[in-house]
Amino acid sequence: MHVIAGRFKGTPLASAPSGTRPTTDRTKEAIFSHLEAWNMVEDSRVLDLFAGTGALGVEALSRGAASLVCVDSSPAAIAAVNDVARRIRARMRSTDRADIHAVRSPVERYLRSAVSERFDVVFIDPPYDYPTAHCEELLATLADHRMLPPEGIIVLERSTRSVMPRDDDRWNLVDRRTYGETAVLYYEITGDDGTVGNDGLIANGGLAEHGETTEHA
């Protein structure tokens, strides 16, 4: 596994720690194709929950994100993130802006302690057996504390066999894509006035402008 594109392209990622399910390069490339089409990556503040090796967050950083917080409860995962952070810092130029911070914590505890933090992009990639109700609680915490602006985006990965999070007035399902057994769901946080971000650009045909269709392995 390695960084696919951007200023840190080719940087190797640590092997996935035992018990983690790394995002495949195919799925990662598809996710960033969407995010970059929506201008969501450049200069963004990124939060990577259940970070594992940090593959998603580090890819965002390589493609122009300004900062990255990776959260995982596994010591091996945090060690993997710190390892790639050292490699990235060794490649950084004096003009690069790329801040990486690894936090060892259950994601639920981290969010409760970080409600004053703000992010533009949040990746949530829990184990496939992580309960759907807990995914909904994560979305609720992000929405209730306005940890993203209305124009921010949440990217949630789930097994296609899992029950997907229920609809809620606090978040808006922008789109869903499937890659083999992985479902990728994109959410916006609903604003105080009930509107979604980007004047509905993403929700109202953002993907259609790029000729996207749902993919299956």
Short mmCIF file of C-alpha atoms in Angstrom, two decimals:
data_model
loop_
_atom_site.label_atom_id
_atom_site.label_comp_id
_atom_site.label_asym_id
_atom_site.label_seq_id
_atom_site.Cartn_x
_atom_site.Cartn_y
_atom_site.Cartn_z
CA MET A 1 0.00 0.00 0.00
CA HIS A 2 1.21 3.49 -0.82
CA VAL A 3 0.03 7.04 -1.38
CA ILE A 4 -1.59 7.12 -4.83
CA ALA A 5 -1.29 10.75 -5.91
CA GLY A 6 -0.20 14.23 -4.93
CA ARG A 7 2.88 15.76 -3.34
CA PHE A 8 3.69 12.62 -1.34
CA LYS A 9 2.88 10.15 -4.12
CA GLY A 10 4.59 6.80 -3.71
CA THR A 11 5.16 7.13 0.04
CA PRO A 12 4.75 3.61 1.42
CA LEU A 13 2.15 2.96 4.08
CA ALA A 14 2.70 0.48 6.88
CA SER A 15 1.13 -2.93 6.56
CA ALA A 16 -2.39 -2.99 7.95
CA PRO A 17 -2.39 -3.90 11.65
CA SER A 18 -4.10 -7.14 12.58
CA GLY A 19 -7.86 -6.72 12.80
CA THR A 20 -8.05 -3.73 10.46
CA ARG A 21 -9.62 -3.62 7.00
CA PRO A 22 -7.66 -1.22 4.79
CA THR A 23 -9.44 0.62 1.99
CA THR A 24 -8.38 -0.78 -1.37
CA ASP A 25 -6.57 1.47 -3.85
CA ARG A 26 -9.52 1.16 -6.23
CA THR A 27 -11.99 2.39 -3.62
CA LYS A 28 -9.59 5.08 -2.39
CA GLU A 29 -9.10 6.43 -5.91
CA ALA A 30 -12.87 6.52 -6.46
CA ILE A 31 -13.46 8.37 -3.18
CA PHE A 32 -10.89 11.03 -4.02
CA SER A 33 -12.19 11.39 -7.55
CA HIS A 34 -15.51 12.47 -6.02
CA LEU A 35 -14.00 14.68 -3.32
CA GLU A 36 -11.70 16.50 -5.73
CA ALA A 37 -14.54 17.00 -8.20
CA TRP A 38 -16.40 18.72 -5.35
CA ASN A 39 -13.31 20.80 -4.42
CA MET A 40 -13.36 19.29 -0.94
CA VAL A 41 -9.68 18.42 -0.50
CA GLU A 42 -7.47 21.47 -1.07
CA ASP A 43 -6.64 23.27 2.21
CA SER A 44 -9.17 21.16 4.11
CA ARG A 45 -9.07 20.08 7.74
CA VAL A 46 -9.40 16.29 7.77
CA LEU A 47 -10.44 13.87 10.51
CA ASP A 48 -9.80 10.15 9.95
CA LEU A 49 -11.75 7.97 12.41
CA PHE A 50 -10.82 4.28 12.74
CA ALA A 51 -7.72 5.41 10.87
CA GLY A 52 -5.85 2.11 10.72
CA THR A 53 -2.73 2.89 8.64
CA GLY A 54 -4.05 6.39 7.96
CA ALA A 55 -4.42 5.60 4.26
CA LEU A 56 -7.44 7.83 3.63
CA GLY A 57 -6.28 10.77 5.70
CA VAL A 58 -2.72 10.66 4.38
CA GLU A 59 -4.02 10.51 0.82
CA ALA A 60 -6.02 13.67 1.52
CA LEU A 61 -2.93 15.35 2.95
CA SER A 62 -0.91 14.38 -0.12
CA ARG A 63 -3.59 15.88 -2.38
CA GLY A 64 -3.50 19.24 -0.65
CA ALA A 65 -5.30 19.03 2.69
CA ALA A 66 -3.85 21.38 5.29
CA SER A 67 -4.18 19.24 8.40
CA LEU A 68 -5.00 15.70 9.48
CA VAL A 69 -6.06 14.11 12.74
CA CYS A 70 -6.00 10.29 12.76
CA VAL A 71 -7.87 8.52 15.57
CA ASP A 72 -7.69 4.84 16.42
CA SER A 73 -7.75 2.80 19.62
CA SER A 74 -5.08 0.36 18.40
CA PRO A 75 -1.47 1.02 19.44
CA ALA A 76 -0.31 -0.70 16.24
CA ALA A 77 -2.48 1.60 14.13
CA ILE A 78 -1.15 4.72 15.82
CA ALA A 79 2.40 3.44 15.37
CA ALA A 80 1.66 2.96 11.66
CA VAL A 81 0.33 6.52 11.33
CA ASN A 82 3.34 7.95 13.16
CA ASP A 83 5.63 5.96 10.88
CA VAL A 84 4.12 7.38 7.69
CA ALA A 85 4.09 10.84 9.29
CA ARG A 86 7.86 10.62 9.72
CA ARG A 87 8.26 9.63 6.08
CA ILE A 88 6.10 12.51 4.94
CA ARG A 89 7.94 15.06 7.06
CA ALA A 90 11.21 13.84 5.54
CA ARG A 91 9.83 14.67 2.08
CA MET A 92 8.24 18.01 2.93
CA ARG A 93 9.54 21.22 1.43
CA SER A 94 9.76 24.38 3.51
CA THR A 95 6.67 25.72 1.72
CA ASP A 96 4.53 22.62 2.37
CA ARG A 97 1.63 22.91 4.78
CA ALA A 98 0.81 19.48 6.15
CA ASP A 99 0.11 18.96 9.82
CA ILE A 100 -0.42 15.38 11.07
CA HIS A 101 -1.58 14.40 14.53
CA ALA A 102 -2.25 10.81 15.68
CA VAL A 103 -4.56 10.19 18.64
CA ARG A 104 -4.84 6.84 20.39
CA SER A 105 -8.42 6.73 21.65
CA PRO A 106 -11.76 5.05 21.01
CA VAL A 107 -13.37 7.28 18.39
CA GLU A 108 -16.47 7.83 20.51
CA ARG A 109 -14.40 9.18 23.39
CA TYR A 110 -12.35 11.34 21.07
CA LEU A 111 -15.43 12.98 19.56
CA ARG A 112 -16.90 13.71 22.98
CA SER A 113 -13.65 15.43 23.98
CA ALA A 114 -13.23 17.32 20.70
CA VAL A 115 -16.66 18.87 20.15
CA SER A 116 -15.08 22.31 19.78
CA GLU A 117 -12.87 21.13 16.89
CA ARG A 118 -13.87 21.84 13.28
CA PHE A 119 -13.21 19.73 10.19
CA ASP A 120 -14.08 19.97 6.51
CA VAL A 121 -13.79 16.25 5.66
CA VAL A 122 -14.39 13.34 8.04
CA PHE A 123 -13.61 9.74 7.10
CA ILE A 124 -15.34 7.00 9.11
CA ASP A 125 -14.15 3.49 8.30
CA PRO A 126 -15.16 1.20 11.18
CA PRO A 127 -14.86 -2.58 11.25
CA TYR A 128 -17.64 -4.28 9.33
CA ASP A 129 -19.13 -5.62 12.57
CA TYR A 130 -19.36 -2.13 14.11
CA PRO A 131 -23.05 -1.64 14.96
CA THR A 132 -25.07 0.65 12.71
CA ALA A 133 -26.55 2.33 15.79
CA HIS A 134 -23.02 3.38 16.77
CA CYS A 135 -22.46 4.84 13.29
CA GLU A 136 -25.60 6.89 13.79
CA GLU A 137 -24.28 8.10 17.13
CA LEU A 138 -21.08 9.27 15.46
CA LEU A 139 -23.08 11.15 12.83
CA ALA A 140 -25.25 12.66 15.56
CA THR A 141 -22.22 13.89 17.53
CA LEU A 142 -20.68 15.46 14.43
CA ALA A 143 -24.00 17.11 13.53
CA ASP A 144 -25.15 18.22 16.99
CA HIS A 145 -21.84 19.94 17.74
CA ARG A 146 -21.43 21.35 14.24
CA MET A 147 -18.00 19.77 13.91
CA LEU A 148 -18.31 20.29 10.15
CA PRO A 149 -19.70 23.28 8.27
CA PRO A 150 -22.78 22.65 6.08
CA GLU A 151 -20.47 22.47 3.05
CA GLY A 152 -18.29 19.80 4.71
CA ILE A 153 -18.51 16.11 3.87
CA ILE A 154 -18.53 12.85 5.83
CA VAL A 155 -17.37 9.70 4.06
CA LEU A 156 -18.61 6.51 5.72
CA GLU A 157 -17.52 3.02 4.63
CA ARG A 158 -19.71 0.03 5.42
CA SER A 159 -20.15 -3.53 4.24
CA THR A 160 -22.87 -3.83 1.62
CA ARG A 161 -24.33 -6.49 3.91
CA SER A 162 -24.67 -4.04 6.80
CA VAL A 163 -27.80 -2.10 7.65
CA MET A 164 -27.15 1.48 6.58
CA PRO A 165 -27.70 4.44 8.91
CA ARG A 166 -31.27 5.69 9.05
CA ASP A 167 -32.32 9.02 7.60
CA ASP A 168 -32.26 11.96 9.98
CA ASP A 169 -33.02 15.67 9.73
CA ARG A 170 -29.52 16.43 10.98
CA TRP A 171 -27.66 14.87 8.07
CA ASN A 172 -28.26 14.44 4.37
CA LEU A 173 -27.17 11.41 2.34
CA VAL A 174 -25.50 12.91 -0.71
CA ASP A 175 -24.67 9.72 -2.54
CA ARG A 176 -23.89 6.03 -2.15
CA ARG A 177 -21.40 4.02 -4.20
CA THR A 178 -20.55 0.33 -4.04
CA TYR A 179 -17.21 -1.33 -4.78
CA GLY A 180 -17.40 -5.08 -4.36
CA GLU A 181 -18.56 -5.65 -0.79
CA THR A 182 -17.82 -2.08 0.29
CA ALA A 183 -20.46 0.64 0.35
CA VAL A 184 -19.26 4.25 0.48
CA LEU A 185 -21.78 6.78 1.76
CA TYR A 186 -21.33 10.55 1.51
CA TYR A 187 -23.14 12.79 4.00
CA GLU A 188 -23.53 16.52 4.52
CA ILE A 189 -24.53 18.05 7.83
CA THR A 190 -27.81 19.92 7.61
CA GLY A 191 -27.58 23.62 8.47
CA ASP A 192 -29.57 25.30 11.22
CA ASP A 193 -32.10 26.44 8.62
CA GLY A 194 -32.48 22.91 7.23
CA THR A 195 -30.42 23.53 4.11
CA VAL A 196 -27.43 21.55 2.86
CA GLY A 197 -24.08 22.98 1.92
CA ASN A 198 -22.71 24.15 -1.43
CA ASP A 199 -26.18 25.44 -2.38
CA GLY A 200 -27.13 21.82 -3.03
CA LEU A 201 -24.36 21.39 -5.61
CA ILE A 202 -23.44 17.90 -4.48
CA ALA A 203 -26.93 16.72 -3.60
CA ASN A 204 -28.52 18.11 -6.74
CA GLY A 205 -26.46 16.47 -9.43
CA GLY A 206 -22.85 17.00 -8.39
CA LEU A 207 -22.00 13.49 -9.52
CA ALA A 208 -24.22 13.55 -12.57
CA GLU A 209 -22.13 16.39 -13.97
CA HIS A 210 -19.21 13.98 -14.07
CA GLY A 211 -21.14 11.12 -15.64
CA GLU A 212 -20.77 8.88 -12.60
CA THR A 213 -22.70 5.69 -12.14
CA THR A 214 -22.66 3.24 -9.28
CA GLU A 215 -19.84 0.74 -9.68
CA HIS A 216 -19.92 -2.96 -8.92
CA ALA A 217 -17.06 -5.40 -8.85
#
